[in-house]
Short mmCIF file of C-alpha atoms and ligand atoms in Angstrom, two decimals:
data_model
loop_
_atom_site.label_atom_id
_atom_site.label_comp_id
_atom_site.label_asym_id
_atom_site.label_seq_id
_atom_site.Cartn_x
_atom_site.Cartn_y
_atom_site.Cartn_z
CA UNK A 30 -0.02 -0.17 0.05
CA UNK A 31 1.39 3.34 -0.93
CA UNK A 32 0.22 6.11 1.31
CA UNK A 33 -0.61 9.61 -0.11
CA UNK A 34 -1.96 12.25 1.48
CA UNK A 35 -1.16 15.32 3.57
CA UNK A 36 2.56 16.06 3.28
CA UNK A 37 2.72 19.38 5.33
CA UNK A 38 5.42 19.27 7.79
CA UNK A 39 4.84 17.62 11.27
CA UNK A 40 2.68 19.59 13.89
CA UNK A 41 5.60 20.80 16.48
CA UNK A 42 5.08 24.50 16.19
CA UNK A 43 7.97 26.39 15.35
CA UNK A 44 8.78 30.01 16.45
CA UNK A 45 5.72 32.09 15.99
CA UNK A 46 5.44 35.87 15.29
CA UNK A 47 2.74 38.08 15.52
CA UNK A 48 1.32 40.25 12.55
CA UNK A 49 -1.97 41.93 12.35
CA UNK A 50 -3.38 40.14 15.16
CA UNK A 51 -2.93 36.85 13.64
CA UNK A 52 -0.11 34.39 14.50
CA UNK A 53 2.38 33.81 11.39
CA UNK A 54 4.44 30.45 11.85
CA UNK A 55 7.22 29.59 9.31
CA UNK A 56 7.82 25.88 8.79
CA UNK A 57 11.06 24.60 7.07
CA UNK A 58 10.12 21.50 4.79
CA UNK A 59 11.79 19.44 2.18
CA UNK A 60 10.09 21.81 -0.26
CA UNK A 61 11.16 24.82 1.40
CA UNK A 62 9.89 27.26 3.80
CA UNK A 63 6.04 27.27 3.98
CA UNK A 64 4.65 30.36 6.06
CA UNK A 65 1.13 29.83 7.69
CA UNK A 66 -1.14 32.26 9.17
CA UNK A 67 -3.07 30.90 12.21
CA UNK A 68 -5.89 32.39 13.99
CA UNK A 69 -5.14 30.86 17.30
CA UNK A 70 -3.08 27.79 18.47
CA UNK A 71 -6.20 26.23 19.24
CA UNK A 72 -7.34 26.25 15.27
CA UNK A 73 -3.82 24.32 14.66
CA UNK A 74 -4.74 21.52 16.90
CA UNK A 75 -8.19 21.31 15.53
CA UNK A 76 -6.81 20.56 12.01
CA UNK A 77 -6.99 16.98 11.00
CA UNK A 78 -4.48 15.39 8.66
CA UNK A 79 -5.95 13.11 6.19
CA UNK A 80 -4.30 10.35 4.96
CA UNK A 81 -5.60 8.62 1.77
CA UNK A 82 -4.25 5.12 0.79
CA UNK A 83 -3.63 4.55 -2.84
CA UNK A 84 -5.78 1.58 -3.23
CA UNK A 85 -8.63 3.53 -1.54
CA UNK A 86 -8.09 6.08 -4.32
CA UNK A 87 -8.35 3.37 -7.15
CA UNK A 88 -11.42 1.92 -5.45
CA UNK A 89 -13.32 5.29 -5.47
CA UNK A 90 -11.98 6.92 -8.65
CA UNK A 91 -14.86 6.76 -11.04
CA UNK A 92 -16.94 8.75 -13.11
CA UNK A 93 -19.73 10.43 -10.98
CA UNK A 94 -21.82 13.61 -10.95
CA UNK A 95 -21.19 16.77 -8.98
CA UNK A 96 -24.81 17.02 -8.21
CA UNK A 97 -25.52 20.76 -8.79
CA UNK A 98 -28.89 19.21 -9.31
CA UNK A 99 -30.85 15.93 -8.78
CA UNK A 100 -31.92 14.38 -11.00
CA UNK A 101 -28.62 15.51 -12.79
CA UNK A 102 -28.72 17.35 -16.18
CA UNK A 103 -28.42 14.22 -18.40
CA UNK A 104 -31.66 13.12 -17.16
CA UNK A 105 -33.56 16.54 -18.40
CA UNK A 106 -35.25 15.91 -21.52
CA UNK A 107 -36.41 18.03 -24.26
CA UNK A 108 -39.94 16.84 -24.01
CA UNK A 109 -40.21 18.83 -21.07
CA UNK A 110 -41.37 22.10 -23.17
CA UNK A 111 -41.62 26.00 -22.47
CA UNK A 112 -45.31 25.54 -21.78
CA UNK A 113 -44.82 23.30 -18.87
CA UNK A 114 -41.91 25.34 -17.50
CA UNK A 115 -44.29 28.44 -17.88
CA UNK A 116 -47.26 26.66 -16.21
CA UNK A 117 -44.83 25.67 -13.10
CA UNK A 118 -43.98 29.73 -12.77
CA UNK A 119 -47.89 30.35 -12.86
CA UNK A 120 -48.50 27.75 -10.45
CA UNK A 121 -45.94 28.83 -7.99
CA UNK A 122 -46.81 32.40 -8.22
CA UNK A 123 -50.58 31.41 -7.09
CA UNK A 124 -49.29 29.83 -4.19
CA UNK A 125 -50.70 31.14 -0.90
CA UNK A 126 -47.00 32.09 0.16
CA UNK A 127 -44.71 31.73 -2.70
CA UNK A 128 -41.17 31.39 -1.43
CA UNK A 129 -38.84 34.40 -2.28
CA UNK A 130 -36.94 34.44 -5.77
CA UNK A 131 -33.33 34.07 -6.58
CA UNK A 132 -32.28 35.53 -10.03
CA UNK A 133 -29.14 34.21 -12.18
CA UNK A 134 -28.17 35.91 -15.22
CA UNK A 135 -25.88 34.47 -17.91
CA UNK A 136 -23.25 36.89 -19.98
CA UNK A 137 -21.65 34.38 -22.23
CA UNK A 138 -18.60 36.44 -23.83
CA UNK A 139 -15.07 36.31 -22.91
CA UNK A 140 -12.30 38.06 -24.46
CA UNK A 141 -10.01 34.73 -24.47
CA UNK A 142 -10.04 30.87 -24.10
CA UNK A 143 -9.28 29.52 -20.78
CA UNK A 144 -8.35 25.91 -21.82
CA UNK A 145 -9.82 24.07 -18.56
CA UNK A 146 -13.19 25.88 -19.07
CA UNK A 147 -16.31 24.42 -18.60
CA UNK A 148 -18.64 27.21 -19.12
CA UNK A 149 -21.10 27.98 -22.15
CA UNK A 150 -19.03 30.84 -23.70
CA UNK A 151 -18.40 32.91 -26.82
CA UNK A 152 -15.01 34.32 -27.52
CA UNK A 153 -15.04 37.66 -28.80
CA UNK A 154 -13.14 41.17 -28.54
CA UNK A 155 -16.40 43.11 -29.78
CA UNK A 156 -18.12 44.70 -26.98
CA UNK A 157 -20.86 45.68 -29.15
CA UNK A 158 -22.48 42.21 -28.97
CA UNK A 159 -23.45 43.15 -25.40
CA UNK A 160 -26.40 45.77 -26.15
CA UNK A 161 -28.66 43.79 -28.43
CA UNK A 162 -28.01 40.77 -25.89
CA UNK A 163 -28.87 42.76 -23.08
CA UNK A 164 -32.28 43.86 -25.10
CA UNK A 165 -33.14 40.08 -25.19
CA UNK A 166 -32.27 39.54 -21.59
CA UNK A 167 -34.78 42.45 -20.71
CA UNK A 168 -37.31 40.91 -22.97
CA UNK A 169 -37.21 37.32 -21.31
CA UNK A 170 -36.96 39.30 -17.68
CA UNK A 171 -40.54 40.70 -18.40
CA UNK A 172 -42.05 37.17 -19.05
CA UNK A 173 -40.85 36.25 -15.75
CA UNK A 174 -41.96 39.58 -14.18
CA UNK A 175 -45.55 39.50 -15.84
CA UNK A 176 -46.12 36.15 -13.93
CA UNK A 177 -44.70 37.35 -10.58
CA UNK A 178 -46.90 37.46 -7.59
CA UNK A 179 -47.13 40.85 -6.09
CA UNK A 180 -45.05 41.32 -2.87
CA UNK A 181 -42.48 38.62 -4.15
CA UNK A 182 -39.00 39.94 -3.62
CA UNK A 183 -35.77 38.99 -5.22
CA UNK A 184 -33.39 37.91 -2.31
CA UNK A 185 -30.48 36.81 -4.32
CA UNK A 186 -28.88 37.85 -7.75
CA UNK A 187 -25.80 36.57 -9.30
CA UNK A 188 -24.39 37.57 -12.74
CA UNK A 189 -21.97 34.99 -13.96
CA UNK A 190 -20.85 33.83 -17.27
CA UNK A 191 -18.48 33.89 -19.29
CA UNK A 192 -17.22 37.20 -18.18
CA UNK A 193 -19.64 39.76 -17.28
CA UNK A 194 -17.09 42.36 -17.37
CA UNK A 195 -16.61 41.77 -21.01
CA UNK A 196 -19.19 44.39 -21.07
CA UNK A 197 -18.22 48.29 -20.81
CA UNK A 198 -18.93 49.88 -17.73
CA UNK A 199 -21.65 52.14 -19.46
CA UNK A 200 -23.23 48.76 -20.82
CA UNK A 201 -23.09 47.02 -17.50
CA UNK A 202 -24.44 50.27 -16.07
CA UNK A 203 -27.45 49.84 -18.21
CA UNK A 204 -28.02 46.12 -17.78
CA UNK A 205 -28.23 46.50 -13.86
CA UNK A 206 -30.32 49.41 -14.07
CA UNK A 207 -32.72 47.47 -16.54
CA UNK A 208 -33.33 44.23 -14.22
CA UNK A 209 -33.45 46.73 -11.02
CA UNK A 210 -36.32 48.30 -13.03
CA UNK A 211 -37.80 45.10 -13.50
CA UNK A 212 -37.58 43.02 -10.50
CA UNK A 213 -38.35 43.78 -6.88
CA UNK A 214 -35.15 43.55 -4.88
CA UNK A 215 -35.44 42.94 -1.15
CA UNK A 216 -33.59 45.64 0.69
CA UNK A 217 -30.70 43.17 2.25
CA UNK A 218 -30.55 41.07 -1.01
CA UNK A 219 -27.13 39.44 -1.93
CA UNK A 220 -26.20 40.91 -5.28
CA UNK A 221 -23.08 39.30 -6.85
CA UNK A 222 -21.25 38.89 -9.96
CA UNK A 223 -18.10 37.27 -11.34
CA UNK A 224 -15.12 39.55 -12.18
CA UNK A 225 -12.23 38.56 -14.23
CA UNK A 226 -9.41 40.56 -12.65
CA UNK A 227 -7.66 40.90 -15.92
CA UNK A 228 -10.43 42.68 -18.04
CA UNK A 229 -12.17 44.60 -15.01
CA UNK A 230 -11.75 48.14 -14.56
CA UNK A 231 -12.09 50.36 -11.54
CA UNK A 232 -14.98 51.74 -13.85
CA UNK A 233 -16.84 48.42 -13.40
CA UNK A 234 -16.36 48.29 -9.55
CA UNK A 235 -17.96 51.80 -9.61
CA UNK A 236 -20.84 50.84 -11.44
CA UNK A 237 -21.48 47.51 -9.14
CA UNK A 238 -21.18 49.70 -6.04
CA UNK A 239 -23.49 52.21 -7.27
CA UNK A 240 -25.85 49.62 -8.24
CA UNK A 241 -25.91 48.09 -4.60
CA UNK A 242 -23.82 44.76 -5.38
CA UNK A 243 -22.05 43.65 -2.25
CA UNK A 244 -19.97 40.67 -3.37
CA UNK A 245 -17.66 39.93 -5.96
CA UNK A 246 -16.46 36.79 -7.14
CA UNK A 247 -13.24 36.17 -9.06
CA UNK A 248 -11.38 33.47 -10.95
CA UNK A 249 -7.80 33.05 -9.99
CA UNK A 250 -7.68 29.19 -10.39
CA UNK A 251 -3.46 28.79 -9.71
CA UNK A 252 -0.74 31.61 -9.60
CA UNK A 253 2.09 29.11 -10.88
CA UNK A 254 3.24 30.91 -14.09
CA UNK A 255 3.89 27.33 -15.87
CA UNK A 256 0.18 26.36 -15.07
CA UNK A 257 -1.31 29.56 -16.26
CA UNK A 258 0.61 29.41 -19.46
CA UNK A 259 -0.74 25.87 -20.20
CA UNK A 260 -4.30 26.53 -19.52
CA UNK A 261 -3.83 30.12 -21.70
CA UNK A 262 -4.93 32.53 -18.56
CA UNK A 263 -2.19 34.64 -17.53
CA UNK A 264 -3.00 36.41 -14.43
CA UNK A 265 -0.05 37.46 -12.23
CA UNK A 266 -0.41 37.47 -8.60
CA UNK A 267 0.39 41.21 -8.31
CA UNK A 268 -2.56 41.92 -10.76
CA UNK A 269 -4.96 40.01 -8.53
CA UNK A 270 -3.62 41.47 -5.36
CA UNK A 271 -3.90 44.94 -6.71
CA UNK A 272 -7.43 44.28 -8.02
CA UNK A 273 -8.44 42.89 -4.71
CA UNK A 274 -7.08 46.18 -3.16
CA UNK A 275 -9.15 48.23 -5.45
CA UNK A 276 -12.39 46.17 -4.54
CA UNK A 277 -11.78 46.88 -0.74
CA UNK A 278 -10.98 50.59 -1.37
CA UNK A 279 -14.62 50.77 -2.85
CA UNK A 280 -16.10 48.92 0.13
CA UNK A 281 -16.58 45.35 -1.28
CA UNK A 282 -15.11 43.47 1.58
CA UNK A 283 -17.13 40.46 0.69
CA UNK A 284 -14.49 38.88 -1.79
CA UNK A 285 -14.96 35.48 -3.30
CA UNK A 286 -11.82 33.78 -5.26
CA UNK A 287 -12.00 30.62 -7.14
CA UNK A 288 -9.28 27.98 -7.44
CA UNK A 289 -8.95 24.91 -9.34
CA UNK A 290 -7.17 21.59 -8.42
CA UNK A 291 -6.04 19.15 -10.87
CA UNK A 292 -5.27 21.50 -13.65
CA UNK A 293 -2.48 20.65 -16.07
CA UNK A 294 1.30 21.00 -14.87
CA UNK A 295 0.09 21.31 -11.22
CA UNK A 296 1.74 19.54 -8.50
CA UNK A 297 1.40 19.18 -4.58
CA UNK A 298 4.48 21.21 -4.49
CA UNK A 299 3.31 24.10 -6.88
CA UNK A 300 0.17 24.55 -5.35
CA UNK A 301 1.45 25.33 -1.90
CA UNK A 302 2.72 28.79 -2.64
CA UNK A 303 -0.68 29.44 -4.59
CA UNK A 304 -2.66 28.88 -1.39
CA UNK A 305 -0.39 30.70 0.88
CA UNK A 306 -0.72 33.65 -1.36
CA UNK A 307 -4.60 33.35 -1.40
CA UNK A 308 -4.42 33.36 2.68
CA UNK A 309 -2.13 36.69 2.74
CA UNK A 310 -5.00 38.09 0.20
CA UNK A 311 -7.71 37.34 2.98
CA UNK A 312 -10.82 36.50 0.78
CA UNK A 313 -14.00 36.06 2.88
CA UNK A 314 -14.93 32.85 0.79
CA UNK A 315 -12.98 30.32 -1.37
CA UNK A 316 -14.23 27.81 -3.59
CA UNK A 317 -11.80 25.07 -4.35
CA UNK A 318 -12.99 23.28 -7.67
CA UNK A 319 -11.89 20.02 -8.90
CA UNK A 320 -11.05 20.14 -12.39
CA UNK A 321 -13.49 18.18 -14.65
CA UNK A 322 -11.64 16.77 -17.70
CA UNK A 323 -14.41 16.17 -20.40
CA UNK A 324 -12.50 16.61 -23.67
CA UNK A 325 -15.42 15.02 -25.37
CA UNK A 326 -17.86 17.63 -24.14
CA UNK A 327 -15.07 20.60 -24.24
CA UNK A 328 -12.83 20.23 -27.19
CA UNK A 329 -10.94 23.16 -25.99
CA UNK A 330 -9.38 20.90 -23.06
CA UNK A 331 -7.57 19.14 -25.96
CA UNK A 332 -5.19 22.12 -26.25
CA UNK A 333 -2.82 20.78 -23.70
CA UNK A 334 -1.40 17.36 -23.18
CA UNK A 335 -3.35 15.15 -21.07
CA UNK A 336 -0.26 13.50 -19.53
CA UNK A 337 0.27 16.88 -17.86
CA UNK A 338 -2.84 16.43 -15.59
CA UNK A 339 -1.96 15.24 -12.21
CA UNK A 340 -3.00 11.86 -11.38
CA UNK A 341 -5.31 10.75 -8.46
CA UNK A 342 -2.55 10.37 -6.14
CA UNK A 343 -1.27 14.07 -6.76
CA UNK A 344 -4.59 15.47 -6.79
CA UNK A 345 -5.92 13.97 -3.35
CA UNK A 346 -2.54 15.16 -2.09
CA UNK A 347 -3.01 18.93 -3.60
CA UNK A 348 -6.61 18.89 -1.98
CA UNK A 349 -5.92 17.40 1.37
CA UNK A 350 -2.71 19.95 1.65
CA UNK A 351 -5.16 22.83 0.59
CA UNK A 352 -7.55 21.87 3.05
CA UNK A 353 -4.87 21.78 5.94
CA UNK A 354 -3.67 25.28 4.94
CA UNK A 355 -7.05 26.99 4.81
CA UNK A 356 -8.31 25.42 7.84
CA UNK A 357 -4.88 26.32 9.39
CA UNK A 358 -5.40 29.84 8.30
CA UNK A 359 -8.73 30.05 10.36
CA UNK A 360 -10.97 29.00 7.32
CA UNK A 361 -13.97 26.52 7.80
CA UNK A 362 -14.23 23.78 5.17
CA UNK A 363 -17.71 24.15 3.84
CA UNK A 364 -19.93 21.37 2.09
CA UNK A 365 -17.96 19.89 -0.90
CA UNK A 366 -15.49 22.47 -1.97
CA UNK A 367 -15.73 25.88 -0.14
CA UNK A 368 -14.21 27.58 2.62
CA UNK A 369 -15.46 30.52 4.33
CA UNK A 370 -14.34 32.48 7.63
CA UNK A 371 -15.90 31.17 10.91
CA UNK A 372 -17.95 34.39 11.16
CA UNK A 373 -19.26 34.25 7.75
CA UNK A 374 -23.02 33.33 7.27
CA UNK A 375 -22.16 29.95 5.31
CA UNK A 376 -20.01 28.99 8.34
CA UNK A 377 -22.86 29.66 10.84
CA UNK A 378 -25.59 28.06 8.33
CA UNK A 379 -23.34 24.89 8.21
CA UNK A 380 -23.13 24.78 11.79
CA UNK A 381 -26.92 25.14 12.33
CA UNK A 382 -27.21 22.55 9.22
CA UNK A 383 -29.26 25.45 7.47
CA UNK A 384 -26.91 25.64 4.58
CA UNK A 385 -28.43 25.19 0.99
CA UNK A 386 -26.82 24.80 -2.55
CA UNK A 387 -28.17 25.93 -5.76
CA UNK A 388 -26.89 26.42 -9.24
CA UNK A 389 -25.22 29.88 -7.95
CA UNK A 390 -23.34 27.87 -5.32
CA UNK A 391 -23.73 27.56 -1.37
CA UNK A 392 -26.33 29.90 0.00
CA UNK A 393 -28.22 30.85 3.33
CA UNK A 394 -31.17 31.71 1.10
CA UNK A 395 -33.49 28.70 2.03
CA UNK A 396 -35.90 27.57 -0.61
CA UNK A 397 -35.95 29.95 -3.39
CA UNK A 398 -37.33 29.78 -6.89
CA UNK A 399 -34.67 30.51 -9.12
CA UNK A 400 -35.19 32.18 -12.30
CA UNK A 401 -32.11 31.56 -14.64
CA UNK A 402 -32.18 34.28 -17.52
CA UNK A 403 -29.88 34.40 -20.71
CA UNK A 404 -28.52 31.91 -22.90
CA UNK A 405 -27.72 28.17 -21.11
CA UNK A 406 -29.18 29.56 -17.87
CA UNK A 407 -30.90 27.06 -15.48
CA UNK A 408 -33.81 27.71 -13.37
CA UNK A 409 -35.16 25.87 -10.51
CA UNK A 410 -39.05 26.42 -10.05
CA UNK A 411 -41.48 24.50 -7.89
CA UNK A 412 -40.81 21.05 -8.66
CA UNK A 413 -39.00 21.68 -12.00
CA UNK A 414 -35.63 22.30 -13.55
CA UNK A 415 -35.41 24.06 -16.74
CA UNK A 416 -32.57 25.05 -19.15
CA UNK A 417 -32.43 27.64 -21.79
CA UNK A 418 -31.00 26.91 -24.99
CA UNK A 419 -27.32 26.89 -25.23
CA UNK A 420 -26.96 28.43 -28.75
CA UNK A 421 -26.63 32.31 -28.63
CA UNK A 422 -28.22 32.19 -32.30
CA UNK A 423 -31.20 29.91 -31.36
CA UNK A 424 -31.63 32.14 -28.03
CA UNK A 425 -31.90 35.13 -29.87
CA UNK A 426 -34.18 33.89 -32.42
CA UNK A 427 -36.46 32.29 -29.98
CA UNK A 428 -36.76 35.42 -27.87
CA UNK A 429 -37.31 37.49 -30.84
CA UNK A 430 -40.23 35.20 -31.81
CA UNK A 431 -41.76 35.92 -28.62
CA UNK A 432 -41.00 32.38 -27.18
CA UNK A 433 -39.55 31.08 -24.05
CA UNK A 434 -36.00 29.77 -24.80
CA UNK A 435 -36.26 26.52 -22.63
CA UNK A 436 -34.47 23.70 -24.38
CA UNK A 437 -34.70 20.88 -21.78
CA UNK A 438 -35.85 20.19 -18.17
CA UNK A 439 -37.42 18.07 -15.74
CA UNK A 440 -40.57 17.87 -13.46
CA UNK A 441 -39.26 15.96 -10.30
CA UNK A 442 -41.50 12.88 -9.16
CA UNK A 443 -41.82 12.24 -5.47
CA UNK A 444 -38.99 9.80 -5.42
CA UNK A 445 -36.60 12.53 -6.99
CA UNK A 446 -37.69 15.09 -4.34
CA UNK A 447 -36.94 12.51 -1.68
CA UNK A 448 -33.55 11.44 -2.85
CA UNK A 449 -32.65 15.10 -3.94
CA UNK A 450 -33.12 16.19 -0.08
CA UNK A 451 -31.01 13.18 0.92
CA UNK A 452 -28.20 14.03 -1.62
CA UNK A 453 -28.15 17.70 -0.71
CA UNK A 454 -28.11 16.91 2.97
CA UNK A 455 -25.22 14.74 2.57
CA UNK A 456 -23.13 17.12 0.10
CA UNK A 457 -24.20 20.61 1.87
CA UNK A 458 -24.62 19.80 5.51
CA UNK A 459 -22.57 16.40 5.58
CA UNK A 460 -25.29 14.86 7.81
CA UNK A 461 -28.87 13.23 6.92
CA UNK A 462 -31.43 13.06 9.91
CA UNK A 463 -33.22 9.87 9.07
CA UNK A 464 -36.18 11.02 11.17
CA UNK A 465 -36.58 14.33 9.66
CA UNK A 466 -36.53 12.76 6.13
CA UNK A 467 -39.20 10.13 7.34
CA UNK A 468 -41.35 12.85 8.75
CA UNK A 469 -41.13 15.10 5.61
CA UNK A 470 -41.70 12.38 3.08
CA UNK A 471 -43.52 9.51 5.11
CA UNK A 472 -40.95 6.60 4.69
CA UNK A 473 -39.10 4.16 6.71
CA UNK A 474 -35.67 5.57 5.73
CA UNK A 475 -33.66 2.04 6.30
CA UNK A 476 -36.41 0.13 4.25
CA UNK A 477 -36.71 2.83 1.46
CA UNK A 478 -32.99 3.39 1.07
CA UNK A 479 -32.20 -0.44 1.92
CA UNK A 480 -30.01 -0.77 -1.44
CA UNK A 481 -28.41 2.58 -1.08
CA UNK A 482 -27.24 1.67 2.56
CA UNK A 483 -25.83 -1.67 1.45
CA UNK A 484 -23.91 0.07 -1.24
CA UNK A 485 -22.70 2.36 1.74
CA UNK A 486 -20.97 -0.48 3.73
CA UNK A 487 -17.88 -0.42 2.12
CA UNK A 488 -17.30 3.30 2.47
CA UNK A 489 -18.77 2.92 6.05
CA UNK A 490 -15.95 0.32 6.62
CA UNK A 491 -13.36 2.58 5.07
CA UNK A 492 -14.43 5.37 7.70
CA UNK A 493 -15.75 7.55 4.87
CA UNK A 494 -19.26 7.70 6.56
CA UNK A 495 -20.80 6.94 9.97
CA UNK A 496 -24.30 5.54 9.95
CA UNK A 497 -26.05 4.60 13.02
CA UNK A 498 -29.96 4.27 13.71
CA UNK A 499 -30.73 8.02 13.45
CA UNK A 500 -27.87 9.59 11.23
CA UNK A 501 -25.68 9.54 8.39
CA UNK A 502 -22.64 11.54 8.95
CA UNK A 503 -19.49 12.19 6.39
CA UNK A 504 -16.37 12.10 7.93
CA UNK A 505 -13.39 14.24 7.33
CA UNK A 506 -11.88 11.56 5.25
CA UNK A 507 -15.21 11.07 3.58
CA UNK A 508 -15.46 14.52 2.28
CA UNK A 509 -12.59 13.90 -0.09
CA UNK A 510 -15.08 11.19 -1.61
CA UNK A 511 -18.13 12.97 -1.02
CA UNK A 512 -19.60 12.38 -4.50
CA UNK A 513 -19.08 8.67 -3.97
CA UNK A 514 -21.18 8.91 -1.11
CA UNK A 515 -24.09 10.46 -2.53
CA UNK A 516 -23.95 8.24 -5.78
CA UNK A 517 -25.76 5.20 -4.00
CA UNK A 518 -28.85 7.42 -3.60
CA UNK A 519 -28.77 8.41 -7.40
CA UNK A 520 -31.57 6.12 -8.94
CA UNK A 521 -30.49 7.03 -12.51
CA UNK A 522 -26.80 6.02 -12.49
CA UNK A 523 -26.05 3.05 -14.54
CA UNK A 524 -28.68 3.49 -16.84
CA UNK A 525 -26.28 4.75 -19.71
CA UNK A 526 -26.38 2.54 -22.81
CA UNK A 527 -23.09 0.56 -23.22
CA UNK A 528 -20.50 2.24 -25.40
CA UNK A 529 -21.92 5.79 -24.90
CA UNK A 530 -19.74 8.47 -24.04
CA UNK A 531 -19.17 9.12 -20.41
CA UNK A 532 -21.41 11.94 -18.93
CA UNK A 533 -19.35 12.71 -15.95
CA UNK A 534 -15.91 13.63 -14.82
CA UNK A 535 -13.96 11.63 -12.50
CA UNK A 536 -14.79 11.75 -8.61
CA UNK A 537 -11.34 11.96 -7.57
S1 LIG B 620 -12.75 33.83 -18.22
FE1 LIG B 620 -14.00 32.22 -17.18
S2 LIG B 620 -15.62 31.59 -18.16
FE2 LIG B 620 -14.12 32.79 -19.59
S3 LIG B 620 -13.06 31.25 -20.84
FE3 LIG B 620 -11.79 31.86 -18.84
S4 LIG B 620 -12.67 30.37 -17.52
FE4 LIG B 620 -14.03 30.34 -19.06
#
C-alpha cells in the first residue's frame, strides 16, 4: 500500500511571530519554507491530517456527477417544453405564500479562452455584442415579471458567465439598471457578480457599487506561471492583489475567489505557494473546484497534453494539503468544495445545518425559486428544473419570436424530491437526519434506502461515513470522496447505454 495524503510538515510548532493580530508561523520543509497564518493555536490543533491510501483512491476513482442538481442534467429531456415550465412559474406564483426569488443572469462572452473552461461561452473582442444581448435579457425578464405574484421579492441575484465584465462599464450600468427596474429586490438582497481581474476596471467596480452590489467573485485558479501558461490564463499574483485592493477601497469586503485543483502542470509542491498567497489576500470565501476533464464535451481541453494532468494521488495530495492550509489559517471547510471565515454566514449556516446549495453555489437563502435568464441559464422553480437553449443564435431567434427559450428540463417525481433532499443534506450539511426525512416524506428510511445503505457498507468500513440508527454523517476523510457517498442514492446511475460517451468527470 502506497500512502499519499497530507505532506505538510509535522505539527511541532516552530517559533511564531505576530502580525496584524494573527499568528504567523514559518515551517521548514523539504519543499522549502512555508509560512502559515493561524487565527489561534487552538485552530492548529483542530486541523485534521488526512491520509488517503492509494488503493482507496483506485477503488473510489470513478465517473460521477457533481450533483449541482438532482436529477442531474443528463436526465433532463427536451420533451419538457417551455409550456410546462411556464405553467410551473404560474402555479408557484399562485401559491398562498410563494417563496422568495433568486435570479441568475448569464453573460456568455469572454475575450479569450481558458483551456480548462467548462462554461458555455463565446469568444469575442467586440463589446458591441453586449447591448443587443441585454435587450434580449430584458425581454425574457419581462415574461417572468408578468407572471410574478405581487410582493414577491428577489433575495439573491448573481451575474455569471462567461465574463460579465466583458461589457464596458456603461453597458454594465444599463444592464443592472434594466434588471433593477424590472424586479423588486429585497433591501438586504445578496447581489454578486463574477469578475475577471484581467479585464475588470475600477469603472466596472464603481458601477457595481452604485447599483448596490455587495459581493464580487473572481477566478484565480492557480498563481503558478507554468500552469497559467498551459491553460492560457495569464493572471499574475500582483495583478490580482492590486485588483482586490481596488475592490476593498470601494467597500467590497465580501470577496470570493475560485481555485481549481487538478489542472495540467499542477503538482502538490507547486500549489502550496498559490494557497499561501490566497491566504495572504484574505478573501471571505474560497471555492476549490476539482478540474473536470471532459474533452469529448469541451474540445478546448485538448489544447494541452493530457499527460500533464496530475494523477489521482497527486490530486488528492493537493486537495488535502489545501484543506490543511486553509483550515490552519482559520477558514472553515464548507460543504463539498468551499472555505469561509468562521464569522461568515455560510460557516454559521453549516453549524446550524441550514446551509443550502443551488446552481449559483452555497447560500443561506433557503427554498427560493431560481429564475435563470440568458443563454444556457438554468432555472429551478417549484418541482421543475429548466435550462435555456445553449446556442446564442437559437436563444436570440427564440426570444425575438416571442417564445420562451427553454431547451430541456424535468418535473421531479416524489422519488426524485426525496433523493434530492438526501443527496443535498449529505453534500451540503454532511449529515442526514433520518427522522426528519421520514417525517417529511412519510417513509421508513432504512427500508426505502436499503439498497443505498448496502452500497454504503464499503465506505462505512473505510471510515468515510458513519451510519447509525438515526443519522448518516460524512467523516473528514469522507469529504474527499463525497460524490461517491451521494451516488448510492442516485436512482438514475447505471442507466447509460453501453459504449456511450461518459457523462461525468472523475470523482477523484
Ligand atoms: S474567463 Fe472564465 S468563463 Fe471565460 S474562458 Fe476563462 S474560465 Fe471560462
